[in-house]
């Protein structure tokens, strides 16, 4: 018998497309869509599915994808064949058109289906927020924040977040986008660069020469031309390796608290990339499930309609931990779930590597050295507060 019950007074919906997890970027590629299977399995083994409305969304249509992406890009994405990689006479790979076919954004079997399903999941979440059937809509299969209107980038081909925000803007005057993936949310920032109806705020590891994508410095706040309405509507929180739960939670709350006070969003989109967790294959931070989840708790506490997206996350068992915990936060049952991962989780063996009683919340692994000084974080907060002086809704 499950101790998980439906939350009183609000609705949580879970948007999940099981076909997504069957796609593979390639044997050793860090992006593993089966982390979604692991997440869903954990969510269900706790019985959380009984406390939410569950949807299996249809894929986004070509027309829906066209709301952001260009026709020539979509046509190419829809028809390009994965194998064999054709070479021209100079031995160049002509598929690197639109940045497709390299090691970050490979061509694989069913690529277009995978992309349109990710778009479909996030659009479905946005529709449930617009028609007020959901207060919190969860789309772990979305969150692909690097995709540009005419270009693939950093494991992302279709920007499902931009599509979802465009949908929200049909009903909401102001949308706040928050991004806790360890990478800069450049694609979303760029898409809404010139509007004051969307404010974007990304927290990320910043090292222009050594860490992807190299953008998102403290002074990157939108168009420099004061007459452009998008000026001051891009907020960036650049960080160094090893940031801890305590520092991150403090930073997150001071920055987001001030943004909400000044910008007064009517809906929030939260990208929860799990590569900001400790022990990630690509990320460099020291966040635990608690610290990552505290961001979701804080945003939920603002009481605004919200979409929760997935994103990065390259140590699958930790991705599943964080996203299952954050699903519990959305439902409001995080205090009532057993910290020991249930026996009947399909993927128990992935957790078993760590201990006989693997914990949902405890990430096992060597922490990184913390390179974030308190002084630097204070300067970051000060700068953000200064930017927001120009914003008045
Ligand atoms: C891999 O092992 O920094 C891709 C990518 C494929 C398989 C075998 C190929 C080996 C790490 C990454 C060659 C890999 C060379 N395979 C990758 C500048 C780079 C050029 C490509 O979380 N090489 C590019 C993108 C980032 C770069 C991060 C984060 C997405 C998100 C949202 C995207 N690209 C240097 C790297 C591997 C691979 C191993 C890899 N790629 C790590 N970081 C990148 O924000 C979903
Ligand atoms: Ca980020
Ligand atoms: Zn990332």
Short mmCIF file of C-alpha atoms and ligand atoms in Angstrom, two decimals:
data_model
loop_
_atom_site.label_atom_id
_atom_site.label_comp_id
_atom_site.label_asym_id
_atom_site.label_seq_id
_atom_site.Cartn_x
_atom_site.Cartn_y
_atom_site.Cartn_z
CA UNK A 1 0.00 0.00 0.00
CA UNK A 2 1.44 3.32 -1.07
CA UNK A 3 1.62 6.31 1.26
CA UNK A 4 1.65 8.61 -1.77
CA UNK A 5 -1.63 10.46 -2.27
CA UNK A 6 -2.84 13.12 -4.67
CA UNK A 7 -1.90 16.60 -3.53
CA UNK A 8 -4.83 18.66 -2.27
CA UNK A 9 -5.72 21.85 -4.10
CA UNK A 10 -3.50 21.45 -7.14
CA UNK A 11 -2.83 19.14 -10.06
CA UNK A 12 0.46 17.66 -11.18
CA UNK A 13 0.73 16.10 -14.64
CA UNK A 14 3.44 13.76 -15.92
CA UNK A 15 4.10 13.85 -19.65
CA UNK A 16 6.01 10.80 -20.79
CA UNK A 17 6.62 9.26 -24.20
CA UNK A 18 8.05 5.72 -23.79
CA UNK A 19 9.20 5.60 -27.44
CA UNK A 20 11.88 8.23 -26.69
CA UNK A 21 13.94 5.93 -24.51
CA UNK A 22 14.42 3.45 -27.36
CA UNK A 23 16.66 5.86 -29.27
CA UNK A 24 20.45 5.72 -29.13
CA UNK A 25 22.95 8.46 -29.93
CA UNK A 26 25.68 5.80 -30.29
CA UNK A 27 27.49 3.33 -28.03
CA UNK A 28 29.71 5.71 -26.05
CA UNK A 29 27.81 8.96 -26.51
CA UNK A 30 27.10 10.51 -23.07
CA UNK A 31 23.43 11.28 -23.85
CA UNK A 32 21.50 8.11 -22.92
CA UNK A 33 17.75 8.36 -23.48
CA UNK A 34 17.26 5.24 -21.30
CA UNK A 35 17.91 7.43 -18.24
CA UNK A 36 14.24 8.35 -18.84
CA UNK A 37 13.29 4.68 -18.38
CA UNK A 38 15.25 4.57 -15.16
CA UNK A 39 13.53 7.73 -13.92
CA UNK A 40 10.05 6.50 -14.81
CA UNK A 41 10.77 3.14 -13.19
CA UNK A 42 11.81 4.84 -9.95
CA UNK A 43 8.81 7.19 -10.00
CA UNK A 44 6.47 4.22 -10.44
CA UNK A 45 8.14 2.03 -7.85
CA UNK A 46 7.30 4.72 -5.28
CA UNK A 47 3.71 4.82 -6.57
CA UNK A 48 3.97 8.50 -7.49
CA UNK A 49 2.10 7.88 -10.75
CA UNK A 50 -1.10 7.48 -8.67
CA UNK A 51 -0.78 11.07 -7.46
CA UNK A 52 -0.51 12.63 -10.93
CA UNK A 53 -2.36 12.85 -14.24
CA UNK A 54 -0.35 10.72 -16.66
CA UNK A 55 -0.18 11.52 -20.36
CA UNK A 56 1.51 9.86 -23.33
CA UNK A 57 1.78 12.82 -25.69
CA UNK A 58 1.72 12.56 -29.47
CA UNK A 59 4.78 13.76 -31.38
CA UNK A 60 4.92 17.45 -32.32
CA UNK A 61 3.78 18.06 -35.89
CA UNK A 62 5.96 19.64 -38.55
CA UNK A 63 3.81 22.79 -38.29
CA UNK A 64 4.32 22.95 -34.53
CA UNK A 65 8.09 22.64 -34.93
CA UNK A 66 7.93 25.45 -37.50
CA UNK A 67 6.83 27.86 -34.75
CA UNK A 68 10.53 28.18 -33.93
CA UNK A 69 12.63 26.23 -36.45
CA UNK A 70 13.23 27.08 -40.10
CA UNK A 71 11.82 25.07 -42.96
CA UNK A 72 15.19 24.26 -44.54
CA UNK A 73 16.55 22.96 -41.21
CA UNK A 74 13.47 20.84 -40.49
CA UNK A 75 13.39 19.44 -44.02
CA UNK A 76 17.01 18.39 -43.74
CA UNK A 77 16.52 16.95 -40.24
CA UNK A 78 13.52 14.95 -41.45
CA UNK A 79 15.23 13.40 -44.46
CA UNK A 80 18.92 13.02 -43.62
CA UNK A 81 19.99 9.38 -43.48
CA UNK A 82 22.09 8.16 -40.55
CA UNK A 83 24.41 5.69 -42.34
CA UNK A 84 26.71 5.57 -44.14
CA UNK A 85 28.10 9.05 -43.55
CA UNK A 86 28.53 10.44 -47.05
CA UNK A 87 31.72 12.31 -47.92
CA UNK A 88 32.22 14.76 -50.76
CA UNK A 89 35.21 14.80 -53.13
CA UNK A 90 37.31 16.74 -50.62
CA UNK A 91 36.43 14.14 -47.94
CA UNK A 92 34.35 16.66 -46.01
CA UNK A 93 31.20 15.45 -44.38
CA UNK A 94 28.44 17.38 -46.12
CA UNK A 95 26.01 16.44 -43.33
CA UNK A 96 27.75 18.89 -41.03
CA UNK A 97 25.29 21.28 -42.59
CA UNK A 98 23.21 22.65 -39.68
CA UNK A 99 25.90 21.19 -37.36
CA UNK A 100 24.42 17.73 -37.88
CA UNK A 101 26.49 14.55 -38.04
CA UNK A 102 29.44 15.42 -35.77
CA UNK A 103 30.21 13.66 -32.49
CA UNK A 104 28.01 15.95 -30.33
CA UNK A 105 24.94 15.84 -32.61
CA UNK A 106 25.24 12.54 -34.49
CA UNK A 107 22.74 11.25 -37.00
CA UNK A 108 21.03 8.14 -35.70
CA UNK A 109 18.13 5.87 -36.55
CA UNK A 110 14.78 7.55 -35.83
CA UNK A 111 16.38 10.93 -35.08
CA UNK A 112 13.43 12.97 -36.35
CA UNK A 113 10.96 10.85 -34.37
CA UNK A 114 13.02 11.34 -31.22
CA UNK A 115 13.12 15.11 -31.79
CA UNK A 116 9.42 15.48 -32.52
CA UNK A 117 8.55 13.34 -29.49
CA UNK A 118 10.65 15.53 -27.22
CA UNK A 119 8.90 18.57 -28.70
CA UNK A 120 5.53 16.85 -28.26
CA UNK A 121 6.14 16.09 -24.59
CA UNK A 122 6.94 19.73 -23.75
CA UNK A 123 4.12 21.13 -25.89
CA UNK A 124 1.66 18.83 -24.15
CA UNK A 125 2.91 20.10 -20.78
CA UNK A 126 2.47 23.71 -21.96
CA UNK A 127 -1.08 23.04 -23.15
CA UNK A 128 -2.09 21.65 -19.74
CA UNK A 129 -0.69 24.77 -18.09
CA UNK A 130 -2.51 27.05 -20.57
CA UNK A 131 -5.89 25.40 -20.08
CA UNK A 132 -5.28 25.28 -16.31
CA UNK A 133 -5.75 21.52 -16.07
CA UNK A 134 -2.32 21.35 -14.44
CA UNK A 135 -0.57 23.56 -11.92
CA UNK A 136 2.72 21.73 -12.38
CA UNK A 137 3.46 19.83 -15.61
CA UNK A 138 6.49 17.54 -15.73
CA UNK A 139 8.35 16.85 -19.01
CA UNK A 140 11.55 14.92 -18.23
CA UNK A 141 11.97 14.10 -21.95
CA UNK A 142 12.33 17.80 -22.78
CA UNK A 143 14.82 20.47 -21.73
CA UNK A 144 17.02 20.50 -24.83
CA UNK A 145 18.13 24.09 -24.38
CA UNK A 146 21.00 24.43 -26.91
CA UNK A 147 19.07 23.90 -30.17
CA UNK A 148 18.91 26.99 -32.41
CA UNK A 149 16.22 27.83 -34.94
CA UNK A 150 18.38 26.59 -37.79
CA UNK A 151 21.09 24.53 -36.10
CA UNK A 152 21.68 21.57 -33.83
CA UNK A 153 24.03 22.10 -30.89
CA UNK A 154 25.27 20.21 -27.82
CA UNK A 155 23.13 17.02 -28.09
CA UNK A 156 20.05 19.19 -28.88
CA UNK A 157 18.28 19.27 -32.28
CA UNK A 158 14.84 20.71 -31.53
CA UNK A 159 14.34 23.32 -28.83
CA UNK A 160 11.27 21.94 -27.05
CA UNK A 161 11.58 24.62 -24.33
CA UNK A 162 11.28 27.48 -26.82
CA UNK A 163 8.24 25.75 -28.35
CA UNK A 164 6.63 25.38 -24.92
CA UNK A 165 7.31 29.01 -23.96
CA UNK A 166 5.85 30.21 -27.28
CA UNK A 167 2.72 28.23 -26.41
CA UNK A 168 2.59 29.74 -22.89
CA UNK A 169 2.93 33.26 -24.34
CA UNK A 170 -0.43 32.81 -26.06
CA UNK A 171 -2.06 32.89 -22.61
CA UNK A 172 0.53 34.38 -20.28
CA UNK A 173 1.86 37.95 -20.45
CA UNK A 174 5.22 37.11 -18.82
CA UNK A 175 7.17 33.85 -18.59
CA UNK A 176 10.28 33.31 -16.47
CA UNK A 177 12.73 30.66 -17.70
CA UNK A 178 15.14 29.21 -15.12
CA UNK A 179 17.94 26.78 -16.08
CA UNK A 180 19.92 24.75 -13.52
CA UNK A 181 21.65 22.48 -16.06
CA UNK A 182 25.44 22.81 -15.64
CA UNK A 183 25.58 24.27 -19.18
CA UNK A 184 24.47 27.73 -20.30
CA UNK A 185 20.90 27.76 -21.67
CA UNK A 186 22.06 29.63 -24.78
CA UNK A 187 19.37 28.50 -27.25
CA UNK A 188 16.48 29.66 -25.08
CA UNK A 189 18.24 32.91 -24.19
CA UNK A 190 18.89 33.67 -27.87
CA UNK A 191 15.34 32.84 -28.97
CA UNK A 192 13.84 35.45 -26.62
CA UNK A 193 16.67 37.94 -26.83
CA UNK A 194 14.48 40.79 -28.12
CA UNK A 195 11.38 40.50 -25.98
CA UNK A 196 10.54 41.72 -22.49
CA UNK A 197 7.82 39.08 -22.11
CA UNK A 198 10.36 36.35 -21.35
CA UNK A 199 13.16 36.64 -18.83
CA UNK A 200 15.81 33.92 -18.92
CA UNK A 201 18.10 33.02 -16.05
CA UNK A 202 20.78 30.33 -16.36
CA UNK A 203 23.11 29.06 -13.64
CA UNK A 204 26.12 27.29 -15.17
CA UNK A 205 29.77 26.39 -15.12
CA UNK A 206 31.48 29.21 -17.03
CA UNK A 207 34.90 28.90 -18.61
CA UNK A 208 34.79 30.41 -22.10
CA UNK A 209 37.75 28.45 -23.47
CA UNK A 210 37.29 25.08 -21.80
CA UNK A 211 33.63 24.46 -21.11
CA UNK A 212 30.73 24.24 -23.56
CA UNK A 213 29.18 26.43 -24.93
CA UNK A 214 31.45 29.21 -23.61
CA UNK A 215 28.73 31.88 -23.45
CA UNK A 216 26.72 33.21 -20.48
CA UNK A 217 29.12 35.59 -18.76
CA UNK A 218 27.91 37.85 -15.95
CA UNK A 219 27.70 40.84 -18.31
CA UNK A 220 25.64 39.04 -20.94
CA UNK A 221 22.23 40.49 -20.09
CA UNK A 222 20.51 40.81 -23.45
CA UNK A 223 20.72 43.48 -26.16
CA UNK A 224 23.05 46.33 -25.24
CA UNK A 225 20.74 48.80 -27.03
CA UNK A 226 18.53 50.26 -24.30
CA UNK A 227 15.71 50.79 -26.83
CA UNK A 228 15.44 47.06 -27.41
CA UNK A 229 12.76 45.71 -25.04
CA UNK A 230 14.87 42.60 -24.41
CA UNK A 231 17.63 44.64 -22.73
CA UNK A 232 18.35 43.39 -19.15
CA UNK A 233 16.06 40.37 -19.66
CA UNK A 234 18.82 37.76 -19.85
CA UNK A 235 20.36 36.93 -16.47
CA UNK A 236 23.46 34.75 -16.25
CA UNK A 237 25.03 33.23 -13.17
CA UNK A 238 28.50 31.98 -14.16
CA UNK A 239 30.06 29.56 -11.67
CA UNK A 240 33.27 27.62 -11.08
CA UNK A 241 33.82 23.92 -10.34
CA UNK A 242 32.62 22.29 -7.15
CA UNK A 243 29.77 24.50 -5.95
CA UNK A 244 27.96 22.99 -2.94
CA UNK A 245 24.28 22.63 -1.97
CA UNK A 246 24.47 25.44 0.62
CA UNK A 247 26.07 27.99 -1.71
CA UNK A 248 23.83 27.07 -4.63
CA UNK A 249 20.58 27.24 -2.64
CA UNK A 250 21.53 30.63 -1.20
CA UNK A 251 22.51 31.97 -4.63
CA UNK A 252 19.44 30.52 -6.32
CA UNK A 253 17.02 31.97 -3.80
CA UNK A 254 18.58 35.45 -3.76
CA UNK A 255 18.66 35.64 -7.57
CA UNK A 256 15.25 34.10 -8.32
CA UNK A 257 13.57 35.89 -5.41
CA UNK A 258 14.69 39.25 -6.78
CA UNK A 259 13.77 38.36 -10.37
CA UNK A 260 10.25 37.32 -9.39
CA UNK A 261 9.79 40.50 -7.35
CA UNK A 262 10.80 42.74 -10.28
CA UNK A 263 9.63 40.80 -13.35
CA UNK A 264 6.42 39.38 -11.84
CA UNK A 265 6.10 36.34 -14.13
CA UNK A 266 2.71 34.70 -14.57
CA UNK A 267 4.23 31.30 -15.41
CA UNK A 268 7.62 29.65 -14.84
CA UNK A 269 9.61 27.14 -16.89
CA UNK A 270 12.30 25.31 -14.92
CA UNK A 271 14.94 23.31 -16.79
CA UNK A 272 16.34 20.75 -14.32
CA UNK A 273 19.40 19.41 -16.14
CA UNK A 274 20.88 16.82 -13.77
CA UNK A 275 24.46 17.28 -14.97
CA UNK A 276 24.86 19.86 -12.20
CA UNK A 277 24.86 16.96 -9.71
CA UNK A 278 28.01 15.62 -8.09
CA UNK A 279 29.58 12.67 -9.89
CA UNK A 280 28.32 13.64 -13.34
CA UNK A 281 30.32 12.37 -16.32
CA UNK A 282 30.44 15.87 -17.88
CA UNK A 283 29.42 18.33 -15.13
CA UNK A 284 31.76 19.82 -12.51
CA UNK A 285 29.52 20.75 -9.58
CA UNK A 286 29.04 19.07 -6.18
CA UNK A 287 25.27 19.31 -5.86
CA UNK A 288 23.42 16.55 -4.06
CA UNK A 289 19.85 15.52 -4.85
CA UNK A 290 18.78 17.70 -1.89
CA UNK A 291 20.43 20.86 -3.19
CA UNK A 292 19.24 20.34 -6.77
CA UNK A 293 15.74 19.52 -5.50
CA UNK A 294 15.73 22.58 -3.23
CA UNK A 295 15.56 24.71 -6.40
CA UNK A 296 12.37 22.91 -7.44
CA UNK A 297 10.94 23.31 -3.93
CA UNK A 298 11.68 27.02 -3.91
CA UNK A 299 10.11 27.63 -7.34
CA UNK A 300 7.08 25.54 -6.44
CA UNK A 301 6.71 27.67 -3.29
CA UNK A 302 6.21 30.75 -5.47
CA UNK A 303 2.78 29.33 -6.29
CA UNK A 304 2.87 30.06 -10.02
CA UNK A 305 1.94 27.59 -12.77
CA UNK A 306 5.09 25.82 -13.85
CA UNK A 307 6.59 23.38 -16.32
CA UNK A 308 9.48 21.22 -15.14
CA UNK A 309 11.79 20.01 -17.93
CA UNK A 310 14.67 17.54 -17.95
CA UNK A 311 17.87 18.38 -19.83
CA UNK A 312 21.44 17.15 -19.34
CA UNK A 313 22.49 14.43 -16.91
CA UNK A 314 25.17 11.88 -17.79
CA UNK A 315 25.36 9.53 -14.83
CA UNK A 316 21.99 7.82 -15.38
CA UNK A 317 21.40 6.47 -11.86
CA UNK A 318 21.92 9.98 -10.42
CA UNK A 319 19.68 11.54 -13.06
CA UNK A 320 16.93 9.10 -12.02
CA UNK A 321 17.53 9.87 -8.33
CA UNK A 322 17.20 13.63 -8.83
CA UNK A 323 14.23 13.53 -11.19
CA UNK A 324 12.33 11.00 -9.06
CA UNK A 325 12.99 13.14 -5.97
CA UNK A 326 11.86 16.26 -7.84
CA UNK A 327 8.71 14.50 -9.02
CA UNK A 328 8.05 13.86 -5.31
CA UNK A 329 8.66 17.55 -4.58
CA UNK A 330 6.10 18.51 -7.24
CA UNK A 331 3.52 16.19 -5.64
CA UNK A 332 4.57 17.36 -2.18
CA UNK A 333 5.46 13.91 -0.85
CA UNK A 334 9.26 14.20 -0.62
CA UNK A 335 9.09 13.80 3.16
CA UNK A 336 7.08 10.59 2.94
CA UNK A 337 9.09 8.49 0.52
CA UNK A 338 11.42 5.72 1.69
CA UNK A 339 15.04 6.89 1.28
CA UNK A 340 15.98 3.28 0.43
CA UNK A 341 15.42 2.60 -3.26
CA UNK A 342 12.61 0.02 -3.58
CA UNK A 343 13.39 -3.63 -4.34
CA UNK A 344 11.25 -3.91 -7.41
CA UNK A 345 12.81 -1.07 -9.39
CA UNK A 346 13.53 -2.60 -12.78
CA UNK A 347 16.99 -1.09 -12.80
CA UNK A 348 17.90 -1.91 -9.19
CA UNK A 349 21.22 -3.36 -10.36
CA UNK A 350 22.39 0.13 -11.37
CA UNK A 351 21.99 1.30 -7.81
CA UNK A 352 23.16 -2.00 -6.30
CA UNK A 353 26.70 -1.26 -7.56
CA UNK A 354 26.86 1.34 -4.81
CA UNK A 355 25.52 -0.57 -1.79
CA UNK A 356 23.01 -3.19 -0.70
CA UNK A 357 20.66 -0.50 0.57
CA UNK A 358 21.10 2.21 -2.05
CA UNK A 359 19.71 5.59 -1.04
CA UNK A 360 17.53 7.77 -3.25
CA UNK A 361 19.15 10.96 -2.06
CA UNK A 362 22.79 10.11 -1.47
CA UNK A 363 25.12 10.42 -4.44
CA UNK A 364 28.20 8.25 -3.97
CA UNK A 365 31.50 9.56 -5.27
CA UNK A 366 34.48 11.82 -4.74
CA UNK A 367 33.50 15.49 -4.41
CA UNK A 368 35.29 18.08 -6.55
CA UNK A 369 37.28 20.88 -5.02
CA UNK A 370 35.07 23.94 -4.53
CA UNK A 371 36.46 26.85 -6.58
CA UNK A 372 33.66 29.31 -5.72
CA UNK A 373 34.56 31.93 -3.14
CA UNK A 374 31.84 33.58 -1.10
CA UNK A 375 33.12 36.98 -2.26
CA UNK A 376 32.65 36.06 -5.91
CA UNK A 377 29.11 34.79 -5.29
CA UNK A 378 28.28 38.03 -3.49
CA UNK A 379 29.53 40.02 -6.50
CA UNK A 380 27.33 37.91 -8.78
CA UNK A 381 24.24 38.64 -6.66
CA UNK A 382 25.11 42.34 -6.55
CA UNK A 383 25.39 42.46 -10.36
CA UNK A 384 22.06 40.68 -10.85
CA UNK A 385 20.34 43.09 -8.48
CA UNK A 386 21.80 46.00 -10.47
CA UNK A 387 20.49 44.56 -13.75
CA UNK A 388 17.05 44.20 -12.27
CA UNK A 389 16.90 47.87 -11.34
CA UNK A 390 16.20 48.44 -15.04
CA UNK A 391 13.29 45.98 -15.04
CA UNK A 392 9.89 47.17 -13.92
CA UNK A 393 6.68 45.45 -14.83
C1 LIG B 1 30.86 12.91 -26.86
O1 LIG B 1 32.55 9.83 -25.90
O2 LIG B 1 32.55 20.55 -25.74
C2 LIG B 1 30.29 12.46 -28.06
C3 LIG B 1 30.66 14.23 -26.42
C4 LIG B 1 30.52 11.19 -28.49
C5 LIG B 1 31.52 9.05 -28.41
C6 LIG B 1 32.85 8.87 -29.12
C7 LIG B 1 33.39 10.07 -29.86
C8 LIG B 1 34.64 10.60 -29.22
C9 LIG B 1 32.00 13.80 -24.49
C10 LIG B 1 31.23 14.66 -25.24
C11 LIG B 1 34.95 12.02 -29.57
C12 LIG B 1 34.20 13.00 -28.70
C13 LIG B 1 34.57 14.45 -28.96
N1 LIG B 1 31.30 10.35 -27.80
C14 LIG B 1 33.56 15.39 -28.43
C15 LIG B 1 33.68 21.01 -28.47
C16 LIG B 1 33.64 19.60 -28.50
C17 LIG B 1 33.65 18.85 -29.80
C18 LIG B 1 33.18 17.43 -29.58
O3 LIG B 1 23.49 18.98 -21.07
N2 LIG B 1 34.00 16.75 -28.60
C19 LIG B 1 32.50 20.34 -28.14
C20 LIG B 1 28.54 19.51 -25.54
C21 LIG B 1 30.03 19.46 -25.37
C22 LIG B 1 31.92 20.23 -26.73
C23 LIG B 1 27.82 19.42 -24.24
C24 LIG B 1 25.54 19.46 -23.16
C25 LIG B 1 24.05 19.34 -23.39
C26 LIG B 1 23.19 19.76 -22.21
C27 LIG B 1 21.70 19.66 -22.52
C28 LIG B 1 26.32 19.40 -24.46
N3 LIG B 1 30.67 19.74 -26.63
C29 LIG B 1 34.47 18.87 -27.47
C30 LIG B 1 33.92 17.46 -27.30
C31 LIG B 1 31.84 10.68 -26.61
C32 LIG B 1 31.65 12.02 -26.12
C33 LIG B 1 32.21 12.48 -24.90
C34 LIG B 1 31.01 16.04 -24.83
N4 LIG B 1 30.58 17.02 -25.62
C35 LIG B 1 31.21 16.59 -23.58
N5 LIG B 1 30.87 17.91 -23.63
C36 LIG B 1 30.48 18.15 -24.88
O4 LIG B 1 23.41 21.09 -21.82
C37 LIG B 1 21.21 18.33 -22.93
CA1 LIG B 2 22.21 26.32 -16.83
ZN1 LIG B 3 24.09 20.23 -19.65
#
